[in-house]
Coordinates of C-alpha atoms in Angstrom, one line a residue:
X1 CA -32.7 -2.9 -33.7
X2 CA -35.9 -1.5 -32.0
X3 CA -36.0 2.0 -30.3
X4 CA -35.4 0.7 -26.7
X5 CA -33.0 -1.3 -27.1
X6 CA -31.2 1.3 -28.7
X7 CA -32.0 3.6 -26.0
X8 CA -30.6 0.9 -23.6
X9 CA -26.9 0.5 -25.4
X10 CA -26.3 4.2 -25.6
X11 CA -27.5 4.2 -21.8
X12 CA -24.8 1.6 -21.5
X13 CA -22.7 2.6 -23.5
X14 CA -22.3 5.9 -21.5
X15 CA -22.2 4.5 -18.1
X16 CA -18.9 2.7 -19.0
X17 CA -17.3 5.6 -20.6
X18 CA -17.8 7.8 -18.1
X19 CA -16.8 4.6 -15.4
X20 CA -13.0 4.6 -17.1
X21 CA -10.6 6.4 -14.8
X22 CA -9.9 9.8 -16.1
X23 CA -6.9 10.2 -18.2
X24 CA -4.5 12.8 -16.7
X25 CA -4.2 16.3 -19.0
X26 CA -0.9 16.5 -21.3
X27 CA 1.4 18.3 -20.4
X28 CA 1.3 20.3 -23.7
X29 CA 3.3 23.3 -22.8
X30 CA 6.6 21.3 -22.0
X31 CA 9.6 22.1 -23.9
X32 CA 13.3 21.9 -23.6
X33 CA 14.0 24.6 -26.0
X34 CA 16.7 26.5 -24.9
X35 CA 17.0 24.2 -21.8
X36 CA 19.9 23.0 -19.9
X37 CA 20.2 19.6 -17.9
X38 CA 21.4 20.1 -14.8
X39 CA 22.9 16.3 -13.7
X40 CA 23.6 15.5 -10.1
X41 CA 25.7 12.5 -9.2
X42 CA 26.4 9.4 -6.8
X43 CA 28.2 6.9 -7.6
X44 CA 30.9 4.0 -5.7
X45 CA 34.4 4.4 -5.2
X46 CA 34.0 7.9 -5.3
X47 CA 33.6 11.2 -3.6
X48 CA 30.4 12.1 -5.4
X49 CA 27.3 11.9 -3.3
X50 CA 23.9 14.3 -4.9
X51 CA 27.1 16.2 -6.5
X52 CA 26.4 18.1 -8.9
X53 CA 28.7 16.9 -11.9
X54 CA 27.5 18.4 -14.8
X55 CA 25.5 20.7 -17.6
X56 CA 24.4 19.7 -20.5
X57 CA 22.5 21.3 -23.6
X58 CA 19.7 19.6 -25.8
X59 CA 20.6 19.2 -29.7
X60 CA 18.7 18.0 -32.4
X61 CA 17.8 14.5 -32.5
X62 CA 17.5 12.2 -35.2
X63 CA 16.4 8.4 -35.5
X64 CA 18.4 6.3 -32.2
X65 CA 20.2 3.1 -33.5
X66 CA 20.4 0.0 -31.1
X67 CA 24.1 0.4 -30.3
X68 CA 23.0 3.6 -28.8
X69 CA 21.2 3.9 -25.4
X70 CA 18.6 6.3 -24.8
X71 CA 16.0 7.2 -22.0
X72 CA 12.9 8.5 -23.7
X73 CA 10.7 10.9 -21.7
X74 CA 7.0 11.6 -23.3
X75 CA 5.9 15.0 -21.5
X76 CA 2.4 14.5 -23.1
X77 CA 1.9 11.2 -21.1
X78 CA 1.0 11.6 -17.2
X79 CA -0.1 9.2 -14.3
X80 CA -0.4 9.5 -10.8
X81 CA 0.0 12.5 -8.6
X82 CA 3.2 12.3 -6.6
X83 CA 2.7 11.9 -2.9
X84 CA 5.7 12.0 -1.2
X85 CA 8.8 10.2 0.5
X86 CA 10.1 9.9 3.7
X87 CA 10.7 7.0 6.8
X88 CA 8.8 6.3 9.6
X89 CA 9.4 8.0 13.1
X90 CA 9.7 4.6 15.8
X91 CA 10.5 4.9 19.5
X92 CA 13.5 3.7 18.6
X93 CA 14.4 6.6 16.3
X94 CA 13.2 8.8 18.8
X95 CA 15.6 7.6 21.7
X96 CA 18.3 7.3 19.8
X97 CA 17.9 11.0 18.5
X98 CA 17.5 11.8 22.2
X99 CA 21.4 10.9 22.9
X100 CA 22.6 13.2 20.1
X101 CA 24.2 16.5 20.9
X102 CA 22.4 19.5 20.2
X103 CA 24.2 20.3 16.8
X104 CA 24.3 16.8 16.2
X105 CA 20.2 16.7 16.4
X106 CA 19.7 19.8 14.0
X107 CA 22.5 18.0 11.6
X108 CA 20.0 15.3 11.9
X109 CA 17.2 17.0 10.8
X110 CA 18.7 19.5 8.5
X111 CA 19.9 16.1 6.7
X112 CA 16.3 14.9 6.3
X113 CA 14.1 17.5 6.3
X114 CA 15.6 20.3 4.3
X115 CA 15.5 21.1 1.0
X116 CA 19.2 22.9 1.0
X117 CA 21.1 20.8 3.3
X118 CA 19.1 17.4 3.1
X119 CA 16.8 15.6 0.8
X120 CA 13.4 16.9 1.6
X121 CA 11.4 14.5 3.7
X122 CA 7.7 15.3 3.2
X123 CA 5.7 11.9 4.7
X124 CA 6.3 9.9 8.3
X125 CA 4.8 7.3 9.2
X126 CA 4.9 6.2 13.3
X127 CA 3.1 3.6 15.3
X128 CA 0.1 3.6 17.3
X129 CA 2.0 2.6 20.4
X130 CA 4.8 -0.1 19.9
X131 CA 6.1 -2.2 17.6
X132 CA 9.3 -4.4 17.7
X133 CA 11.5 -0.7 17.3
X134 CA 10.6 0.1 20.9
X135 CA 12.2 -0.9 24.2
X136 CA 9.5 -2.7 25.4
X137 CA 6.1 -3.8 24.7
X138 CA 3.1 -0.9 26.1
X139 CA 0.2 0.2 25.2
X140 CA -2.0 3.8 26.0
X141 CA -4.5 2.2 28.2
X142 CA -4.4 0.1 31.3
X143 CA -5.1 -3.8 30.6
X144 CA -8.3 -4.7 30.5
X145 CA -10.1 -1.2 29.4
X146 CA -12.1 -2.3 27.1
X147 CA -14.0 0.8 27.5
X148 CA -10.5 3.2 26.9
X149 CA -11.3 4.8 29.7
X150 CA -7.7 5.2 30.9
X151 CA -6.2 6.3 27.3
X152 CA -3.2 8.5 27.2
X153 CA -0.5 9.0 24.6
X154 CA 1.7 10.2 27.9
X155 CA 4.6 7.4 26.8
X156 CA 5.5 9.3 23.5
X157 CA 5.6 12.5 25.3
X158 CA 9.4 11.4 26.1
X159 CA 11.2 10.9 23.3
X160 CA 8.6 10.5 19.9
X161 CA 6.2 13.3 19.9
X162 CA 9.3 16.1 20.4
X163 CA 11.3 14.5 17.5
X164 CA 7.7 14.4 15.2
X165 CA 7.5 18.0 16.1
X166 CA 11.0 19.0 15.2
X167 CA 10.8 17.2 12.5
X168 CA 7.2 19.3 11.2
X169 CA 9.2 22.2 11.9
X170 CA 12.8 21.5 10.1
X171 CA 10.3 20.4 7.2
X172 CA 8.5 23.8 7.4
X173 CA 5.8 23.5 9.2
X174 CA 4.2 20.2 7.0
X175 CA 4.8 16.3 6.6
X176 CA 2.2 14.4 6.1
X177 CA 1.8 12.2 8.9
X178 CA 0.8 8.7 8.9
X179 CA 0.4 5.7 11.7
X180 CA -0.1 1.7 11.9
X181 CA -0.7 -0.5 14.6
X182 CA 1.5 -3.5 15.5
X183 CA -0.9 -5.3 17.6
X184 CA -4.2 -4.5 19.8
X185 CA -3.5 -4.6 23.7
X186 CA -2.9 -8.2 24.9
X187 CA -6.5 -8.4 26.3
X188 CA -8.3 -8.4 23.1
X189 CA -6.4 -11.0 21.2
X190 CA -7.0 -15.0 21.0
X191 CA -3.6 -15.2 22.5
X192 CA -3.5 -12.8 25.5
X193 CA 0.0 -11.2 24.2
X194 CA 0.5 -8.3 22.0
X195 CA 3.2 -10.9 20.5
X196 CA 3.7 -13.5 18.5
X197 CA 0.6 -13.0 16.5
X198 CA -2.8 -14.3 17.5
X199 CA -6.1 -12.6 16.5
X200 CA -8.7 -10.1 17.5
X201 CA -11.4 -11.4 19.6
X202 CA -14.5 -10.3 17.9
X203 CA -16.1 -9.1 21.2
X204 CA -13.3 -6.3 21.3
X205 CA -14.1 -5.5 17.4
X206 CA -15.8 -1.9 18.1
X207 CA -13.4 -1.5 21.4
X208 CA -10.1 -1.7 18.8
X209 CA -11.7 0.7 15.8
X210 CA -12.6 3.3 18.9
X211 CA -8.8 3.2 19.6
X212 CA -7.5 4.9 16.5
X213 CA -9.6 7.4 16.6
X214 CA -8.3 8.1 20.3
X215 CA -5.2 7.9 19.1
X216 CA -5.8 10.6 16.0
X217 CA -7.7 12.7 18.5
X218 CA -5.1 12.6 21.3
X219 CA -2.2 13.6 18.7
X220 CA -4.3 16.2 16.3
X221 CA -4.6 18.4 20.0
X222 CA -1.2 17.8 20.0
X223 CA -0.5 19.7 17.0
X224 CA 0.2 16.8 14.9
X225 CA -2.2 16.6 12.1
X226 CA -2.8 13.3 11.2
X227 CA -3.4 12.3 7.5
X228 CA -4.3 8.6 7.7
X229 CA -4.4 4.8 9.5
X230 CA -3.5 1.7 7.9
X231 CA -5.6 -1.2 9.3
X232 CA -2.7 -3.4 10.6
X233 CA 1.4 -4.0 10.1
X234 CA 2.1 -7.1 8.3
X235 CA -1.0 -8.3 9.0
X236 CA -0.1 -12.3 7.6
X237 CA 2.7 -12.4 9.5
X238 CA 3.2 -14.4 13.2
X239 CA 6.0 -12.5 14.4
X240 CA 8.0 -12.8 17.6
X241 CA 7.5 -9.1 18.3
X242 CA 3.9 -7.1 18.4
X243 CA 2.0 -8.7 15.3
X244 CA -1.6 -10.0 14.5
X245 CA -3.1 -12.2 12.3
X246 CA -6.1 -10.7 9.9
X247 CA -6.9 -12.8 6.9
X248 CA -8.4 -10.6 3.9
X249 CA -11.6 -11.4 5.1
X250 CA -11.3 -10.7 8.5
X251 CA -9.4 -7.3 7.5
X252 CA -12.5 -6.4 5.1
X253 CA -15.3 -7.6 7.5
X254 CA -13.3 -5.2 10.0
X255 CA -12.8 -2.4 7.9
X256 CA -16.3 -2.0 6.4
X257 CA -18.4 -3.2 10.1
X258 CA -16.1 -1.4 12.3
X259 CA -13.4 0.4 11.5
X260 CA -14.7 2.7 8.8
X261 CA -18.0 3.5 10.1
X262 CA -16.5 4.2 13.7
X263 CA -14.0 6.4 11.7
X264 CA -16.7 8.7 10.5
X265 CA -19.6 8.7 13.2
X266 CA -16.3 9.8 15.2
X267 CA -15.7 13.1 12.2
X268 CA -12.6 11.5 11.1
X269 CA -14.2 10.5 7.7
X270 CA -11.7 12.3 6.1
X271 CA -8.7 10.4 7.0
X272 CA -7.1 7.9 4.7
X273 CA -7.5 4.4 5.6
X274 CA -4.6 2.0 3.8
X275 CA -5.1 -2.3 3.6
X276 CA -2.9 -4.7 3.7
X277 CA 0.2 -2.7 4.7
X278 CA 2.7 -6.3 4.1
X279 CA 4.5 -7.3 1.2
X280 CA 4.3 -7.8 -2.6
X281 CA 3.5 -11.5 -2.9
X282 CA -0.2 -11.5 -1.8
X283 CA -1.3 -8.1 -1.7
X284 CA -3.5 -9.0 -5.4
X285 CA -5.8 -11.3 -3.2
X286 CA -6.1 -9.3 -0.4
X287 CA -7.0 -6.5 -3.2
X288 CA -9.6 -8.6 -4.8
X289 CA -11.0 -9.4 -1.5
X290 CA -11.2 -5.9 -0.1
X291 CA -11.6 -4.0 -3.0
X292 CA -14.3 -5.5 -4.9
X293 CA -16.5 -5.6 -2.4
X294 CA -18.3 -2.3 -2.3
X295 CA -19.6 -2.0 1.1
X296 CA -15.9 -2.0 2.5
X297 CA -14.3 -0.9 -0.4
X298 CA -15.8 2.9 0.1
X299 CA -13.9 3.2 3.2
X300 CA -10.5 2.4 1.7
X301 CA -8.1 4.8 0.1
X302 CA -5.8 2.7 -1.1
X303 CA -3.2 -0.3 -0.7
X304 CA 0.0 -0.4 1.7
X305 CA 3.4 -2.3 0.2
X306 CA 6.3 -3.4 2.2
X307 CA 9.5 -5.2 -0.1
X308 CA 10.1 -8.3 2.6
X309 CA 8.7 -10.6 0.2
X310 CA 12.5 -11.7 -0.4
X311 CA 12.9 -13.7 2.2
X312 CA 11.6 -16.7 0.6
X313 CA 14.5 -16.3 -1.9
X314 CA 13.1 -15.2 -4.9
X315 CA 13.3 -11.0 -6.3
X316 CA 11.4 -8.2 -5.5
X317 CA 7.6 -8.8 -6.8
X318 CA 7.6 -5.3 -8.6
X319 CA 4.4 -6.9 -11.7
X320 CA 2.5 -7.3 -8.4
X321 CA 1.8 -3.7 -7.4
X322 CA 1.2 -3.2 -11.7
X323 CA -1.1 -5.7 -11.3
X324 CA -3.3 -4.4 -8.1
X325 CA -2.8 -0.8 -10.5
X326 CA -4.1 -2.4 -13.5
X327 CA -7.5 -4.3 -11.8
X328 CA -8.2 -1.0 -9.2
X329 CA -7.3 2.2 -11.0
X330 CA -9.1 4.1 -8.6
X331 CA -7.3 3.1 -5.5
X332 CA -3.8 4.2 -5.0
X333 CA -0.6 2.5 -3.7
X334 CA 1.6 3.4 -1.1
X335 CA 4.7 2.1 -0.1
X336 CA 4.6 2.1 3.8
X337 CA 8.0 0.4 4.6
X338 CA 11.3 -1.0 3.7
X339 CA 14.9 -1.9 5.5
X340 CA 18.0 -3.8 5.3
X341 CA 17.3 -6.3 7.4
X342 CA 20.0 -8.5 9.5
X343 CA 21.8 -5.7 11.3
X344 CA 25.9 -5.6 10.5
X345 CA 28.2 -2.6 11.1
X346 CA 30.4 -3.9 8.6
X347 CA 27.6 -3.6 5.7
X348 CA 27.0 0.4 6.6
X349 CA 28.6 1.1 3.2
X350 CA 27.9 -2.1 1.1
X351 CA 26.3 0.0 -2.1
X352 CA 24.1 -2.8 -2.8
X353 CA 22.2 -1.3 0.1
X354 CA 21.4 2.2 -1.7
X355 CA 21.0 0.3 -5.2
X356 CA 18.2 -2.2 -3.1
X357 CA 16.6 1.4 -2.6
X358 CA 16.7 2.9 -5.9
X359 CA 16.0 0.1 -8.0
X360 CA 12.7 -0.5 -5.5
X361 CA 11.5 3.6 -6.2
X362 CA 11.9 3.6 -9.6
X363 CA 9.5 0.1 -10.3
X364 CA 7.5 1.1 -8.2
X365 CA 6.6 4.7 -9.4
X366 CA 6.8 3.3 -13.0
X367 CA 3.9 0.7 -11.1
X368 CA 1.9 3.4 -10.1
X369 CA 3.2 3.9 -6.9
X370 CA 1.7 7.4 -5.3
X371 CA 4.2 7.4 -2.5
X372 CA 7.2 5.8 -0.2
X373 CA 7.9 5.3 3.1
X374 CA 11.5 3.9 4.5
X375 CA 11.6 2.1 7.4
X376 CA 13.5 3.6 10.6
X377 CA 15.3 7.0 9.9
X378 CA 17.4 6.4 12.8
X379 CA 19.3 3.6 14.6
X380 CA 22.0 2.6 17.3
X381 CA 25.5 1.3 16.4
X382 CA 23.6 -2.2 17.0
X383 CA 20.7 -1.5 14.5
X384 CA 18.2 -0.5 17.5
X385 CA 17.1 -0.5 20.3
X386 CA 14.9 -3.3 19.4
X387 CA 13.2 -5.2 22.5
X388 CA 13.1 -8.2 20.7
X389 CA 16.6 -8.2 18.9
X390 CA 15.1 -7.8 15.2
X391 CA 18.2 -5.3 14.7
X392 CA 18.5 -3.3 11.1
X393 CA 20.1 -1.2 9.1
X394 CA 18.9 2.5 9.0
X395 CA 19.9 5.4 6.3
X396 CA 21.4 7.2 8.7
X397 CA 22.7 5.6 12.0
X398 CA 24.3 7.1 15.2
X399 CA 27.2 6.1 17.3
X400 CA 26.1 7.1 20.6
X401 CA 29.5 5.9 21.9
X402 CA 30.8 8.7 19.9
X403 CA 28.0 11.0 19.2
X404 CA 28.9 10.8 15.2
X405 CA 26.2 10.5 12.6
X406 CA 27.0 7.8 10.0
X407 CA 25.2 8.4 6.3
X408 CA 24.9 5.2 4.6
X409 CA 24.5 4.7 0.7
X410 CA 20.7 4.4 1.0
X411 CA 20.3 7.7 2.0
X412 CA 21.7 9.4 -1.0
X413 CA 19.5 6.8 -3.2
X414 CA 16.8 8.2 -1.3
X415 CA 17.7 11.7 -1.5
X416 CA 18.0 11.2 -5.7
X417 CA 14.0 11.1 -5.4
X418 CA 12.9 13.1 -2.0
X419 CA 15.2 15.9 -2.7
X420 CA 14.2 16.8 -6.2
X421 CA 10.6 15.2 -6.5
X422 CA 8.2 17.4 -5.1
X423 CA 4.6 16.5 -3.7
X424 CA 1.9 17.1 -6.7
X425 CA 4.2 16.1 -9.4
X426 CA 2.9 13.6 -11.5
X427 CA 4.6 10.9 -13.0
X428 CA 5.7 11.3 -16.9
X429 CA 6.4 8.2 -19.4
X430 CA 9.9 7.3 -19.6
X431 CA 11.9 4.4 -21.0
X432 CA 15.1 3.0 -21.0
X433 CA 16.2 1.6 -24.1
X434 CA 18.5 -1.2 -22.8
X435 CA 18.5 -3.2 -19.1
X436 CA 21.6 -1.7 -18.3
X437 CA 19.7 1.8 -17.1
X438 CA 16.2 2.0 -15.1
X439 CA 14.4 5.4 -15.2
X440 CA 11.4 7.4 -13.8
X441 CA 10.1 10.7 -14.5
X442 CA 8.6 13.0 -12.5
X443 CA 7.4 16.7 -13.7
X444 CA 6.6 19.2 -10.3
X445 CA 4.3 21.8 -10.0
X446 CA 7.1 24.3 -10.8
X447 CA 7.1 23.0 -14.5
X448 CA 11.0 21.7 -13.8
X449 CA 11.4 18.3 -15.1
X450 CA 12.9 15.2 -12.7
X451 CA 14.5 12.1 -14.5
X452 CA 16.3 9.7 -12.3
X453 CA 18.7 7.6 -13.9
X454 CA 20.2 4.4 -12.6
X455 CA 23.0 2.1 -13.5
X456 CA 23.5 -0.8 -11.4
X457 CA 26.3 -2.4 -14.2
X458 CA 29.9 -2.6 -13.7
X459 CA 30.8 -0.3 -16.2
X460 CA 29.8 3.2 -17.1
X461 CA 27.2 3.5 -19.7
X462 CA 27.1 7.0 -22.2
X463 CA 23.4 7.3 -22.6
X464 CA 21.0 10.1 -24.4
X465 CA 17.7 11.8 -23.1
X466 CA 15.7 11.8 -25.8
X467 CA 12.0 14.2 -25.6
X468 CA 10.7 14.6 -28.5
X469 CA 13.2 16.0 -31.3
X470 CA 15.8 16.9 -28.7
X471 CA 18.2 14.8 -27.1
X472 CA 21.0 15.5 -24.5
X473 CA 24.3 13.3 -24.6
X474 CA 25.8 12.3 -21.2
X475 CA 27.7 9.5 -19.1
X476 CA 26.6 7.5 -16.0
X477 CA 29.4 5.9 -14.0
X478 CA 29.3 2.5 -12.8
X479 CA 27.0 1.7 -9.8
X480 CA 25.6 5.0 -9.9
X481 CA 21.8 7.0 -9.5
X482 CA 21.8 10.2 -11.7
X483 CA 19.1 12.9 -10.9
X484 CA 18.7 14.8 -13.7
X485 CA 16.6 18.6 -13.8
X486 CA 15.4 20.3 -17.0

């Protein structure tokens, strides 16, 4: 081989090395020696609800057999950096919270933003005006100001920007805060409503990308420190409520002509822009779209995930979001929403609910998942107000007739994660040994160890943690999420 083209495969050669995504550092200081897992509990038919049901100690551990089932937990393997969870703050949430009592209110937000009397909320995501969860369609200009001349955010003074503070404040001082438009104001779309879906006019192209910055402007001086946009809710879907239609292309062209370079000439370069923000099934080609091309790619931090693909019938698309991980390692994942959908107040307590929940988390941290994001934290005895009667079920609901807060099962499947799962942990290789259990790991900043342990089987299933040479015996009941901390 000659001199040059020697020259020319190291060259090469060292290009694609250093082009790999960086492996994360192992964790080579974890032990459990002299350890105790601490294992908190919910499970049906029961009083037990993030109770904490038991200690265990770590013994030796020798080769598992099959009858046996294990989770094993590799410290020395790490992924992504752990985000956060939380649910989004609607108008809806907002006026429903509005009607509480004042104990009832700081029940409320002790239950979601607290780390000793709730399960430690630390992301929101809210709208850039309305969306379906509102009680009626508006915008923050007047129709027709194209130039946003007549921009306000004076509508969520009432009820949404006092709960987003109170909420910052129960959560001490910090959420990362998030927002996604429904629609653009009727004027710019093909279809002159902000329903039913239609399209942005192109002429309106630069008009639309000024008005998120307006909007992050207008709440930053508010004292709510925005951390990013996505680009459009459900974005394939024609919806009878406030939708719009943006094919990957259209969404690309938009984000790399528009959007992105009207983000930073406007200093808000540093805010996170998300894509796709819809559901499992086609969010691969609307990553291959956006993502390998370079010019709009650069703008993009990542990819938004709702679960909704369902409704065709088939299961959650979990490989999916593996898949968009897999072919874009250096672009991260978000899930930005999730509900029960079809509201009925005799499902508040169906536990299939809260196992819907868990069993989405857990595949989709394992995926690569960075961070998740329920839908509505609060709702109406009729799964609103919705102006468009699109009614769901909520973690937590209220009974305004009454005043009484009503915690569904999907808030403690929540609060198995939020609660003990702490932003800047990073996800640890685990693996349960037979389909009866799903698991995730999670080590925090703190060096404490999170495993969450879920059995969705009708029986209760004895099970070891197994790290390394060590392994702790212990018993899940039957339709039950363990949390456990080491």
């Amino acid at each position: 081989m000659k001199k040059d083209n020697i020259k020319i495969y190291c060259l090469l050669f060292s290009a694609l090395a250093f082009a790999q995504p960086k492996q994360q550092q192992p964790n080579k200081n974890f032990s459990v020696d002299g350890k105790t897992v601490t294992i908190y509990t919910t499970a049906e038919n029961t009083d037990l609800k993030l109770s904490e049901t038991d200690k265990v100690t770590f013994s030796p551990a020798e080769q598992p057999v099959e009858r046996e089932i294990s989770i094993f937990v590799e410290p020395k393997k790490s992924f992504q950096t752990f985000m956060g969870i939380g649910g989004a703050i609607t108008d809806a949430s907002a006026e429903v919270f509005a009607k509480l009592s004042a104990a009832k209110q700081q029940e409320f937000l002790n239950a979601y933003y607290t780390m000793d009397k709730g399960i430690g909320y630390s992301l929101m995501r809210t709208t850039i005006h309305s969306s379906d969860f509102s009680s009626g369609s508006y915008t923050y200009i007047q129709e027709g100001d194209k130039d946003l001349k007549t921009f306000s955010i004076e509508h969520d003074r009432q009820f949404r920007i006092p709960l987003i503070k109170k909420a910052i404040q129960a959560a001490g001082g910090k959420l990362l805060l998030y927002a996604s438009p429904w629609s653009p104001p009727a004027f710019m779309k093909s279809n002159k409503t902000m329903l039913k879906g239609g399209t942005l006019l192109p002429e309106y192209n630069q008009a639309w990308a000024n008005y998120y910055t307006k909007f992050i402007k207008a709440y930053e001086k508010e004292g709510m420190p925005i951390w990013g946009i996505t680009v459009q809710n459900e974005p394939m879907a024609t919806q009878t409520w406030e939708s719009c239609i943006f094919t990957a292309e259209a969404e690309r062209d938009f984000l790399k002509n528009f959007l992105g370079p009207t983000m930073a000439k406007e200093g808000l370069g540093s805010k996170k822009i998300v894509v796709w923000d819809h559901n499992r099934d086609l969010m691969n080609q609307r990553a291959n779209v956006i993502f390998s091309d370079p010019a709009a790619a650069k703008y993009a931090w990542g990819m938004g995930f709702h679960w909704y693909e369902t409704w065709a019938g088939g299961t959650p698309m979990y490989d999916n979001v593996q898949k968009v991980h897999e072919a874009y390692p250096t672009k991260n994942l978000l899930f930005t929403e999730g509900c029960v959908e079809k509201f009925d107040p005799s499902k508040y307590q169906v536990w299939a609910n809260g196992e819907r929940y868990g069993a989405s988390m857990i595949n989709d941290f394992n995926n690569g998942t960075v961070g998740w994001t329920d839908w509505n934290i609060l709702l109406d005895q009729t799964g609103g107000p919705n102006h468009v009667s699109n009614f769901c079920l909520a973690p937590i609901h209220a009974d305004t007739t009454t005043g009484e807060l009503i915690y569904t099962p999907s808030y403690y499947y929540i609060g198995h994660f939020s609660k003990f799962i702490r932003p800047d942990a990073k996800r640890i290789s685990t693996v349960a040994s037979r389909s009866q259990l799903l698991s995730t790991s999670f080590l925090n900043t703190d060096g404490k160890m999170v495993t969450v342990v879920m059995n969705q089987s009708n029986a209760a299933v004895p099970y070891n943690l197994v790290i390394s040479n060590k392994k702790a015996t212990m018993e899940i009941p039957a339709h039950a999420i363990q949390t456990l901390v080491y």
